[in-house]
Coordinates of C-alpha atoms and ligand atoms in Angstrom, one line a residue:
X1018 CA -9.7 7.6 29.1
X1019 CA -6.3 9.6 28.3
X1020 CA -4.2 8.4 25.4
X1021 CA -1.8 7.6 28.2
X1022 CA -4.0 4.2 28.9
X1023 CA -4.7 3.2 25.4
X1024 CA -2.7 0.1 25.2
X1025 CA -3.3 -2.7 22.6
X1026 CA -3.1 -5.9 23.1
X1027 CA 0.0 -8.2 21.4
X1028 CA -1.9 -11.2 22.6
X1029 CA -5.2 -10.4 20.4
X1030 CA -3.3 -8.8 17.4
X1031 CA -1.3 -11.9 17.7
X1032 CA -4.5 -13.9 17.2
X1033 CA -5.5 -11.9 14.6
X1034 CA -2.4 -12.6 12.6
X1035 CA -2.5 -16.2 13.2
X1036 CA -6.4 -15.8 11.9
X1037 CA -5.1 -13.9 8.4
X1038 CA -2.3 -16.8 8.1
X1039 CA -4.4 -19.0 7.7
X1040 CA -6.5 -17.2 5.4
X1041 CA -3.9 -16.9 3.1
X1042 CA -3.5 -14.8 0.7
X1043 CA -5.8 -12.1 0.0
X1044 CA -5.5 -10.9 -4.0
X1045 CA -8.2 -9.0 -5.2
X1046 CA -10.4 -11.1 -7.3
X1047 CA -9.7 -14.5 -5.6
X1048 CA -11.4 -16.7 -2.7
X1049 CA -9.0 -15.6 -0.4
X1050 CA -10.4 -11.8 -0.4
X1051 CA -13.7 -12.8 0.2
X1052 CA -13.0 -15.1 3.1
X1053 CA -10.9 -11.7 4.3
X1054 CA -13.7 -9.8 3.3
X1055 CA -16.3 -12.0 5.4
X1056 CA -13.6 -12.2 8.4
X1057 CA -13.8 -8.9 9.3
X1058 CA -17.2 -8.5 8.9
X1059 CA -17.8 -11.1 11.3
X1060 CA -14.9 -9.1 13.9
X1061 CA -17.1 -5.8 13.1
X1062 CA -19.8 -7.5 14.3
X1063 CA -18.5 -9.4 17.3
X1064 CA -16.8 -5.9 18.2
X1065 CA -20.0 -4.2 18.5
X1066 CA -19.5 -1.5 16.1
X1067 CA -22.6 0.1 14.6
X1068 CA -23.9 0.4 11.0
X1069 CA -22.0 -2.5 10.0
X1070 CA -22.1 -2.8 6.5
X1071 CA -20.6 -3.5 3.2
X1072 CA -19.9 -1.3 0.4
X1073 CA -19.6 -2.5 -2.8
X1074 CA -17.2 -0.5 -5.5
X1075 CA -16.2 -1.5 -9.1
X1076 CA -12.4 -2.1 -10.2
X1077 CA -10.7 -3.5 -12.9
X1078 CA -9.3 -6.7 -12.1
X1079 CA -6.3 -8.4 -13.0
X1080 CA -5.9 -11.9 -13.9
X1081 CA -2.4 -13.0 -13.9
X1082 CA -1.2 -14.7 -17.0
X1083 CA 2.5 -16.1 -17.9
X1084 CA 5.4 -13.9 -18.6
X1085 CA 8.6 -14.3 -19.9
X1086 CA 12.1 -12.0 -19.7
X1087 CA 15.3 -12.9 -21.8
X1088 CA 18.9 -11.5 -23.0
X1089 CA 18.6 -12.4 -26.9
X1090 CA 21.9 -13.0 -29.0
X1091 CA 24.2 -15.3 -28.3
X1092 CA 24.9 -15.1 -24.5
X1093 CA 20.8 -15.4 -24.3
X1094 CA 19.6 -15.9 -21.0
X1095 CA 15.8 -16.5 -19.8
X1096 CA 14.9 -14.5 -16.6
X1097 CA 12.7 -16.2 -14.0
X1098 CA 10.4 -13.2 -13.7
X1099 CA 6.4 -12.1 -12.3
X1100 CA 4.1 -9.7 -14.7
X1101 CA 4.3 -6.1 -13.7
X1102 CA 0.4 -6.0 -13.0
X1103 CA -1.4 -3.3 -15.1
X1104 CA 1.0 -3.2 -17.5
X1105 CA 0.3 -4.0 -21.3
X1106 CA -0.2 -7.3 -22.6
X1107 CA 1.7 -8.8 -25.5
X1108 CA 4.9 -9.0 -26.7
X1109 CA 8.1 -6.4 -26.9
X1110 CA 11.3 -6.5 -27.9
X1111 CA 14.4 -3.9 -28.3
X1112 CA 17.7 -2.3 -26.6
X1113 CA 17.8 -2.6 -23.2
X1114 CA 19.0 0.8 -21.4
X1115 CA 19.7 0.5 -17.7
X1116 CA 18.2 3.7 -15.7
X1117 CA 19.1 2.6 -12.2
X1118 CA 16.1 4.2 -10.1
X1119 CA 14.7 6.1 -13.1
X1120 CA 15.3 9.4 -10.6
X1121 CA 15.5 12.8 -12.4
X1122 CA 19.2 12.4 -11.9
X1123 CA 19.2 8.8 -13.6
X1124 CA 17.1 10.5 -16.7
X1125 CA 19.1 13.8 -16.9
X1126 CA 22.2 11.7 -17.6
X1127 CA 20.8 9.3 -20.1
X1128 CA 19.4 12.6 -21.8
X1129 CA 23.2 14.2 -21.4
X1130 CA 24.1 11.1 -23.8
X1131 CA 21.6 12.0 -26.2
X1132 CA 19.7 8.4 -25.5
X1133 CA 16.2 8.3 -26.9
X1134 CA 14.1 5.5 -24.7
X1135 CA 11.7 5.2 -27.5
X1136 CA 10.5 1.2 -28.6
X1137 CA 13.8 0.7 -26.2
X1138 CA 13.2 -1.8 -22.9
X1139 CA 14.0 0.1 -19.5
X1140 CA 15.7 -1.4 -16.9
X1141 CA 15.0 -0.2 -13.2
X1142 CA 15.3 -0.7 -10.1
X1143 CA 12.7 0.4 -8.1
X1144 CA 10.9 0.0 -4.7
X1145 CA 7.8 1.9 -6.3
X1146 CA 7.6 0.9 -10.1
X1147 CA 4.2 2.2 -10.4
X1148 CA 5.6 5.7 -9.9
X1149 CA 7.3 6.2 -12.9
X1150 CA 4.1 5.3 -15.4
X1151 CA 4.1 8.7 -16.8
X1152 CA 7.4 9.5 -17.3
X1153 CA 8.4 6.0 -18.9
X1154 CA 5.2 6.1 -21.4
X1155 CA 5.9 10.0 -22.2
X1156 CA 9.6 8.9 -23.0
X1157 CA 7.8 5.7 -25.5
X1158 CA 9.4 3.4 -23.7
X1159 CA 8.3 0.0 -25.4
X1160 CA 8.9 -2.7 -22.2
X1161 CA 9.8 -2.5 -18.7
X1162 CA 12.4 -4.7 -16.7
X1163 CA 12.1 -4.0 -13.1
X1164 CA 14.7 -5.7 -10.4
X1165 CA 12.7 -5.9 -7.0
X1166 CA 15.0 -6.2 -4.2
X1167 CA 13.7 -8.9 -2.3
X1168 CA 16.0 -10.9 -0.6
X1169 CA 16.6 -15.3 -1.2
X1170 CA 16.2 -14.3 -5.3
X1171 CA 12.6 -14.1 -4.5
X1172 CA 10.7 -12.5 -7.3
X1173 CA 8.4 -10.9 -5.9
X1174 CA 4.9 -8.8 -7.1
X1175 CA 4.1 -5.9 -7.9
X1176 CA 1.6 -3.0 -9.7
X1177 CA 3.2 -1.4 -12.6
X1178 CA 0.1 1.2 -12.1
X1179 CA -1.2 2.2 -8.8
X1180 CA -2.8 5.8 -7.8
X1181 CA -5.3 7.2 -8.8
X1182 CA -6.9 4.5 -10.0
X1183 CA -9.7 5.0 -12.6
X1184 CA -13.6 4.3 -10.9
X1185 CA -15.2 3.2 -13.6
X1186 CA -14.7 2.1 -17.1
X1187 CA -13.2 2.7 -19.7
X1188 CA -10.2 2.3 -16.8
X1189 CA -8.1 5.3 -18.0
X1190 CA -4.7 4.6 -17.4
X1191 CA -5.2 0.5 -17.2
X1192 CA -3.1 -1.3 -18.2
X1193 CA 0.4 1.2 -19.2
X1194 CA 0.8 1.7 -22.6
X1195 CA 3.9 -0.7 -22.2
X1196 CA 4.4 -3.9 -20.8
X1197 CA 6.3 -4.9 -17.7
X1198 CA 8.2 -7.8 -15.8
X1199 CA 9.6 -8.3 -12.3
X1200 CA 12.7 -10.1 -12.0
X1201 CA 14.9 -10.9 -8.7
X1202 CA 17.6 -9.5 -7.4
X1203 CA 20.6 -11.5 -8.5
X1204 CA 19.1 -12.3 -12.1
X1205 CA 19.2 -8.1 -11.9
X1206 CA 22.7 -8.2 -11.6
X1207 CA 23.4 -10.5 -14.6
X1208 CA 21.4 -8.4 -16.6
X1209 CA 23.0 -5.6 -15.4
X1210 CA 26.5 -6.9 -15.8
X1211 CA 25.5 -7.9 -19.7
X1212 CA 24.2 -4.3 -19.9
X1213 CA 27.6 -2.7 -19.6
X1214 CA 30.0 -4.8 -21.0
X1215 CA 30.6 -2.5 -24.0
X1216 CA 27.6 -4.3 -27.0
X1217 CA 24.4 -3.5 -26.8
X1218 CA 21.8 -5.8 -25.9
X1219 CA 18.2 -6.7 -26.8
X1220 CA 15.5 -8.1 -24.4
X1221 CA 12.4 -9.7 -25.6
X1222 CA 9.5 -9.5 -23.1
X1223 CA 6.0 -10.9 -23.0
X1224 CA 2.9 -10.5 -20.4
X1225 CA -0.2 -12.6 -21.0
X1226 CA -2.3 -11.5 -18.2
X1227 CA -6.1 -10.2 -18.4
X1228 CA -8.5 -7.6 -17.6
X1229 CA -12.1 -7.6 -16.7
X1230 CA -14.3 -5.6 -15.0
X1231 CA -14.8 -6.6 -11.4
X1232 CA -16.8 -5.6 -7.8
X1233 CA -15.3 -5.8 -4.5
X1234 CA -16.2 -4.6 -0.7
X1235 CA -15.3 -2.2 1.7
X1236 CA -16.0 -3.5 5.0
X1237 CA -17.3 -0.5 6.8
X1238 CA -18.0 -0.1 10.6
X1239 CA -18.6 3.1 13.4
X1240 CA -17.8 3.7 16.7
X1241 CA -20.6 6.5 17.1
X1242 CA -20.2 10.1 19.0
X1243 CA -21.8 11.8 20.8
X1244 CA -21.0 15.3 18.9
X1245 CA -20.8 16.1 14.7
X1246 CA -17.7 15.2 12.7
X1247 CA -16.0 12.3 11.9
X1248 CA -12.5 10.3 12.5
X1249 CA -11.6 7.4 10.2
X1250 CA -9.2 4.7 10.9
X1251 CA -8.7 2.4 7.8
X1252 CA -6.3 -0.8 7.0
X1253 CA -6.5 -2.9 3.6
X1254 CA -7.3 -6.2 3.9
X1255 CA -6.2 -7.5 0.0
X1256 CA -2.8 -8.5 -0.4
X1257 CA -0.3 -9.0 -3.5
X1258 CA -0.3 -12.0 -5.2
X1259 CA 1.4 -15.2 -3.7
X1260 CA 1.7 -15.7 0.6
X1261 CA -0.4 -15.1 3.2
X1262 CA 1.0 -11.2 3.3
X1263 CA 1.0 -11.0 7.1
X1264 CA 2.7 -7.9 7.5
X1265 CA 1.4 -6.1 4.6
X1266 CA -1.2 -5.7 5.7
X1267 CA -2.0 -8.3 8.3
X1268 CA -0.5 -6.2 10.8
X1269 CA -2.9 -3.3 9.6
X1270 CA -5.5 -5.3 10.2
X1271 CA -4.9 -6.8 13.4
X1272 CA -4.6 -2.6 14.4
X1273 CA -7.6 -1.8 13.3
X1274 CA -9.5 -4.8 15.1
X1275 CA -7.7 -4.1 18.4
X1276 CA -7.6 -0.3 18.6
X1277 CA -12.1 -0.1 17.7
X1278 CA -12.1 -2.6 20.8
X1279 CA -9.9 -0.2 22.7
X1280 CA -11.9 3.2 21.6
X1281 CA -14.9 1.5 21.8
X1282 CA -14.5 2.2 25.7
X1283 CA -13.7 5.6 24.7
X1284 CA -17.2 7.7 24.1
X1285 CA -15.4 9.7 21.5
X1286 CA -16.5 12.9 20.8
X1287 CA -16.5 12.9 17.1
X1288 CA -17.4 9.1 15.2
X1289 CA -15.0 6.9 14.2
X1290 CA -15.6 5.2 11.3
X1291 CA -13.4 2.3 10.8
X1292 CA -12.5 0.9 7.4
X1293 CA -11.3 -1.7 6.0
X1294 CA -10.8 -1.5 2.8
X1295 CA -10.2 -3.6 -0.7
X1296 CA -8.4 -3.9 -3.7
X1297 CA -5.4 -1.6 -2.2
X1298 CA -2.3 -3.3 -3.4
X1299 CA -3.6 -2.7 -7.0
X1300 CA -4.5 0.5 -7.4
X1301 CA -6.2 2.1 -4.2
X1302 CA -9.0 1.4 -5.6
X1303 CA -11.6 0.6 -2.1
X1304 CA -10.3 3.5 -0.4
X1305 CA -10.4 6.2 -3.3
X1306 CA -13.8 4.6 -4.2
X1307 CA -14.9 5.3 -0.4
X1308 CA -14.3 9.3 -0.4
X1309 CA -16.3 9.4 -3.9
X1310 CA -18.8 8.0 -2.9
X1311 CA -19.0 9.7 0.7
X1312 CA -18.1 13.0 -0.9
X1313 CA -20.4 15.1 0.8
X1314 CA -19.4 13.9 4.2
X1315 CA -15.7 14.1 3.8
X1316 CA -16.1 18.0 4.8
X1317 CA -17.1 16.5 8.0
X1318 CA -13.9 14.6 8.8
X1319 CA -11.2 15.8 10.8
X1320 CA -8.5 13.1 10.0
X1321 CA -7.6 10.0 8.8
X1322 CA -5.1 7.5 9.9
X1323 CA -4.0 4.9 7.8
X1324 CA -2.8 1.6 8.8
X1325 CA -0.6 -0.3 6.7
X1326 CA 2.6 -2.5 6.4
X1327 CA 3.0 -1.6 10.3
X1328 CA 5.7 -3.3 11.8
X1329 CA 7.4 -6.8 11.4
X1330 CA 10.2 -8.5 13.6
X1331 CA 13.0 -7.0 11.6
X1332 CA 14.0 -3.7 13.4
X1333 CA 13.3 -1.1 10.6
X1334 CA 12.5 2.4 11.2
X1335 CA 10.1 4.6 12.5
X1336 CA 8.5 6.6 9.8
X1337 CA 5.4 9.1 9.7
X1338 CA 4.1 9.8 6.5
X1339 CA 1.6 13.0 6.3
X1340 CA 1.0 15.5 3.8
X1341 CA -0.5 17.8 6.3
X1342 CA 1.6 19.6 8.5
X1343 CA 0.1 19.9 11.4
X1344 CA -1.2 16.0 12.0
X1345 CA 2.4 15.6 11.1
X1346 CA 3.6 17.2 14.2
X1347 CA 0.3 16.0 16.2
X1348 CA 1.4 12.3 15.6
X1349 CA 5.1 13.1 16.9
X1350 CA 4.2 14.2 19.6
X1351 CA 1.5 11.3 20.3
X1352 CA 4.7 9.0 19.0
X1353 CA 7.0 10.8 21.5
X1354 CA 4.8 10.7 24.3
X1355 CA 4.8 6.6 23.8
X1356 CA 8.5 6.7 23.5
X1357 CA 8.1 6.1 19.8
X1358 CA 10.9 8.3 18.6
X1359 CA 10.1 8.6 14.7
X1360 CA 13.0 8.2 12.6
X1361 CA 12.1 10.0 9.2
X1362 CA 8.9 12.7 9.3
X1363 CA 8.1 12.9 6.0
X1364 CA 5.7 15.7 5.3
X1365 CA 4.6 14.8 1.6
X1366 CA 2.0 14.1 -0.4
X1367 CA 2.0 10.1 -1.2
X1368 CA 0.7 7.8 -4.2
X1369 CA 0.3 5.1 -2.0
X1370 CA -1.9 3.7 0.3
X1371 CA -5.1 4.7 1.6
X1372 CA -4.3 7.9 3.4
X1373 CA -3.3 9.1 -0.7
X1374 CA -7.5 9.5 -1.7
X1375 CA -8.3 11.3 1.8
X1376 CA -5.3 13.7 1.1
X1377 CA -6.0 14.5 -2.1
X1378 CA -9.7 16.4 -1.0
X1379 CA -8.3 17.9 1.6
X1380 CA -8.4 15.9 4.7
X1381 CA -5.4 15.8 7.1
X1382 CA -4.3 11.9 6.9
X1383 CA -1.6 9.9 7.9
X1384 CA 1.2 7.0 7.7
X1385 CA 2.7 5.8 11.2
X1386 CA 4.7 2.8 10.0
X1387 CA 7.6 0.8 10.2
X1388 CA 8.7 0.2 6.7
X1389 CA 12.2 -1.5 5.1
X1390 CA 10.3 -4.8 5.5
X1391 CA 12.4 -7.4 3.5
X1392 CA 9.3 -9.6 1.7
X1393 CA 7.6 -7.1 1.4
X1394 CA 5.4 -7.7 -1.6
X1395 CA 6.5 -11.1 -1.4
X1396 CA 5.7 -14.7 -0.7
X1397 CA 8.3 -14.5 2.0
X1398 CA 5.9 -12.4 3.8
X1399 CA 5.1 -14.9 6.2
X1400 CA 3.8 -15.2 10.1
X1401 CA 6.9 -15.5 11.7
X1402 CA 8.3 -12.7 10.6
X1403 CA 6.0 -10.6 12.3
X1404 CA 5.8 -9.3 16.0
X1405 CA 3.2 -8.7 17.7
X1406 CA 4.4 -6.5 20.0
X1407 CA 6.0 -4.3 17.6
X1408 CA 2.8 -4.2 15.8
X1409 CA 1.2 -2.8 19.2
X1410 CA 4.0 -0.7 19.6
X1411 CA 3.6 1.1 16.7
X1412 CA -0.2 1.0 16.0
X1413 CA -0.7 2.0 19.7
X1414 CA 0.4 5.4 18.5
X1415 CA -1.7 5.7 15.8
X1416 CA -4.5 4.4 18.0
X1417 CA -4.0 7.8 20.4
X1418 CA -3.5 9.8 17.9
X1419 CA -7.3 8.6 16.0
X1420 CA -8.5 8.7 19.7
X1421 CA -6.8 12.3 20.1
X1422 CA -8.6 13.1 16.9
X1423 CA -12.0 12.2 18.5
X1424 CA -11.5 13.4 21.9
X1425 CA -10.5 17.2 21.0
X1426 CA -11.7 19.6 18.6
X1427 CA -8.6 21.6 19.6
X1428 CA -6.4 19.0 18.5
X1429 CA -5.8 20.3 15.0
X1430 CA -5.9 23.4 13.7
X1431 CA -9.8 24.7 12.7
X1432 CA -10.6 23.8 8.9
X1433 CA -13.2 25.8 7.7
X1434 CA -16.6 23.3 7.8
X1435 CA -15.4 20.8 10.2
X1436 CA -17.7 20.8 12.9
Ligands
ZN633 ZN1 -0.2 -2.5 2.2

C-alpha cells in the first residue's frame, strides 16, 4: 500500500458522525461520555484492533453551577453569560478595564497608563482564554469577563484553565485564583461601549460551580507491527458543555475510526496505537495522563498525530500545527502530495490539544486541521454543519502521514533511542 491509495471513506465517517449526533454531547463527567466512551470501544473491537483496552486516569471534574455578569450603577445591565470552567468560585466585584486580546501589546499600553489590574475585572476577548491564566492572576486580577465570538449571540463554553493540567490532587492550578464568565458577542459590545464612554464602571460577577475529584477512560487500541517502535494516532472523544459537538471533535473521531480500518490493511512497520482519549476540552487531561503513565515507552515513538476540530462545511483554512520541524515539513509534503495546499505552517509549541503532552517529552507531534469553525465550543456545533468529505479530505492527510510514520524509519530524521 503507498500513501497514494489511502483514501477514507465520507460515506463511513459520515456514519460515524450521524452515530456521535445522536450521542449527544460528550462533557466529561456526564452520561454522555460514557456512552462515547463505550462507543468506541465497541468500534475498536468491531475494527479488529488488538489489546483493546481501557485506561482509567483521575481528573478533577467540573460541575457547572449558575453564574451571573452585570454593569452595576445606574445604567446596570445583567449579562446572559456561561462560567469560565476552572475558574474560582464566588463572588467579585470592581472596575472593569477592557484589555482587548490581553496580547503583550494590549498589556504594554494599559501599563503605559500606569493601570494597576489588581481586585479590578478584566475584560477580553479571546479565542483561548485559558492562555492568559498566569499573566491575569500575576497582575491580581480579581474577575474575568471574556467575550467569545460565536456567532447568533450564542454564549458559548469554555475552560478558563487548560494545559498542563495537574494528575493528581491537590489539582495545582484548579480552579484560577479568580473567577470567570463567558458572555456573547453582542452583549460584548454593550459592555464595551459602557467601558469607554468617559466613567468608570464596576461589574459584579459570580460563579457557583463545583469541584470533585473524578476518573475517566482512555480508550486504547493497536494496529501491531511487525518491527520495534511505535506511531500513535489519537482524537478526543469529550466535548464542551451543551450540543452534540460534531465537529469538535466528532470529526476527529470519525478519523480515527476510518483511517485504523484503512491501515489496518497496511502491515505497518512500526505499531500504531490508536487513542482515543478523554477529558480533553478541560484540561488535556486523558492525553497528558497517557504519556505519564507510558513514560517508559514514549522513547519508543516516532510520532504522533493528533486529530481534532478537523474540518466542518464552512471553508476555513488549512492549517498544520507542529512543534517539531521536521514532521512539519513531512506533513506538507504528505498534504501537498494530496493536493491539500496548507494555508498557515505553524511550527510552535501548543497548549492545546493532545499533540501539546507528546510534545512536551520530546516526541515529534502534530495538528492537520481546518480551524475558524464558527460554533466552535458551542451548542451550534451541530451535524449539519459538518462535511464529510472535507473531514476525509483533510484527515486523509493525516492518515498518510501516521501511515508514512509506520511504513519508513527514514521518514524522519533519527532521534537518538527510536528504534
Ligand atoms: Zn477538540
Amino acid at each position: 500500500m503507498n500513501e497514494h491509495s489511502l483514501r477514507l471513506d465520507p460515506t463511513r465517517l459520515g456514519r460515524t458522525l450521524d452515530d456521535l449526533a445522536e450521542i449527544g454531547n460528550r462533557y466529561a463527567g456526564t452520561p454522555g461520555e460514557l456512552a462515547a466512551r463505550d462507543y468506541l470501544l465497541g468500534a475498536f473491537n468491531a475494527l479488529g484492533l488488538a489489546e483493546v483496552r481501557l485506561e482509567r486516569f483521575q481528573y478533577l471534574a467540573y460541575e457547572r453551577g449558575p453564574a451571573a455578569c452585570a454593569l452595576s450603577g445606574p445604567a446596570r445591565v445583567e449579562f446572559e453569560c456561561h462560567p469560565l470552567q476552572y475558574t474560582a468560585t464566588g463572588e467579585a466585584a470592581g472596575e472593569a478595564v477592557y484589555l482587548g486580546e490581553a496580547a503583550e501589546g494590549d498589556l504594554e499600553r494599559i501599563d503605559a497608563r500606569g493601570v494597576d489590574l489588581a481586585g479590578k475585572i478584566a475584560v477580553v476577548h479571546s479565542m483561548f482564554p485559558f492562555d492568559l491564566v498566569s499573566i491575569l492572576e500575576q497582575r491580581g486580577i480579581a474577575g474575568l469577563v471574556h467575550i467569545c465570538e460565536t456567532p447568533d449571540g450564542i454564549v458559548g463554553n469554555f475552560t478558563g484553565a487548560l494545559y498542563p493540567p495537574p494528575l493528581e490532587a491537590p489539582w495545582d492550578g484548579r480552579p484560577t485564583a479568580y473567577c470567570g464568565v463567558t458572555i456573547s458577542q453582542p452583549d460584548g459590545r454593550v459592555l464595551i461601549s459602557a467601558l469607554t464612554d468617559g466613567a468608570p464602571a464596576e461589574i459584579r460577577l459570580s460563579h457557583h460551580g463545583g469541584y470533585r475529584e473524578a476518573t475517566a477512560h482512555n480508550v486504547v487500541g493497536a494496529i501491531p507491527g511487525r518491527d520495534p517502535g511505535q506511531v500513535i494516532l489519537s482524537a478526543h472523544y469529550d466535548s464542551q458543555a451543551e450540543g452534540p459537538c460534531v465537529y469538535d471533535n466528532g470529526s476527529g473521531l470519525a478519523s480515527l475510526l476510518d483511517t485504523a480500518r484503512v491501515l489496518l490493511e497496511s502491515a505497518p512497520r512500526r505499531t500504531i496505537v490508536l487513542l482515543a482519549s478523554g477529558a480533553e476540552e478541560i484540561g488535556v487531561w486523558g492525553a497528558s495522563a497517557y504519556v505519564h503513565a507510558h513514560a517508559r515507552e514514549m522513547g519508543e515513538v516516532a510520532g504522533m498525530v493528533n486529530l481534532d476540530g478537523i474540518a466542518s462545511a464552512y471553508p476555513a483554512h488549512r492549517e498544520i500545527w507542529s512543534a517539531d520541524a521536521a514532521l512539519l515539513e513531512l506533513a506538507v509534503q504528505t498534504g501537498r502530495a494530496q493536493g491539500w495546499e496548507p494555508y498557515r505552517v505553524m511550527n510552535v509549541r501548543s497548549t492545546f490539544s493532545d499533540h501539546a503532552p507528546f510534545a512536551d517529552v520530546g516526541i515529534p507531534a502534530c495538528l492537520l486541521w481546518r480551524p475558524d469553525y464558527p460554533y466552535y465550543h458551542s451548542r451550534g456545533d451541530v451535524r449539519a454543519l459538518v462535511d464529510e468529505r472535507a473531514v476525509a479530505e483533510t484527515a486523509g492527510v493525516s492518515a498518510a502521514l501516521a501511515h508514512r510514520l509506520a511504513a519508513d524509519p527514514t521518514a524522519l530524521p533519527q532521534r537518538v533511542g527510536i528504534p
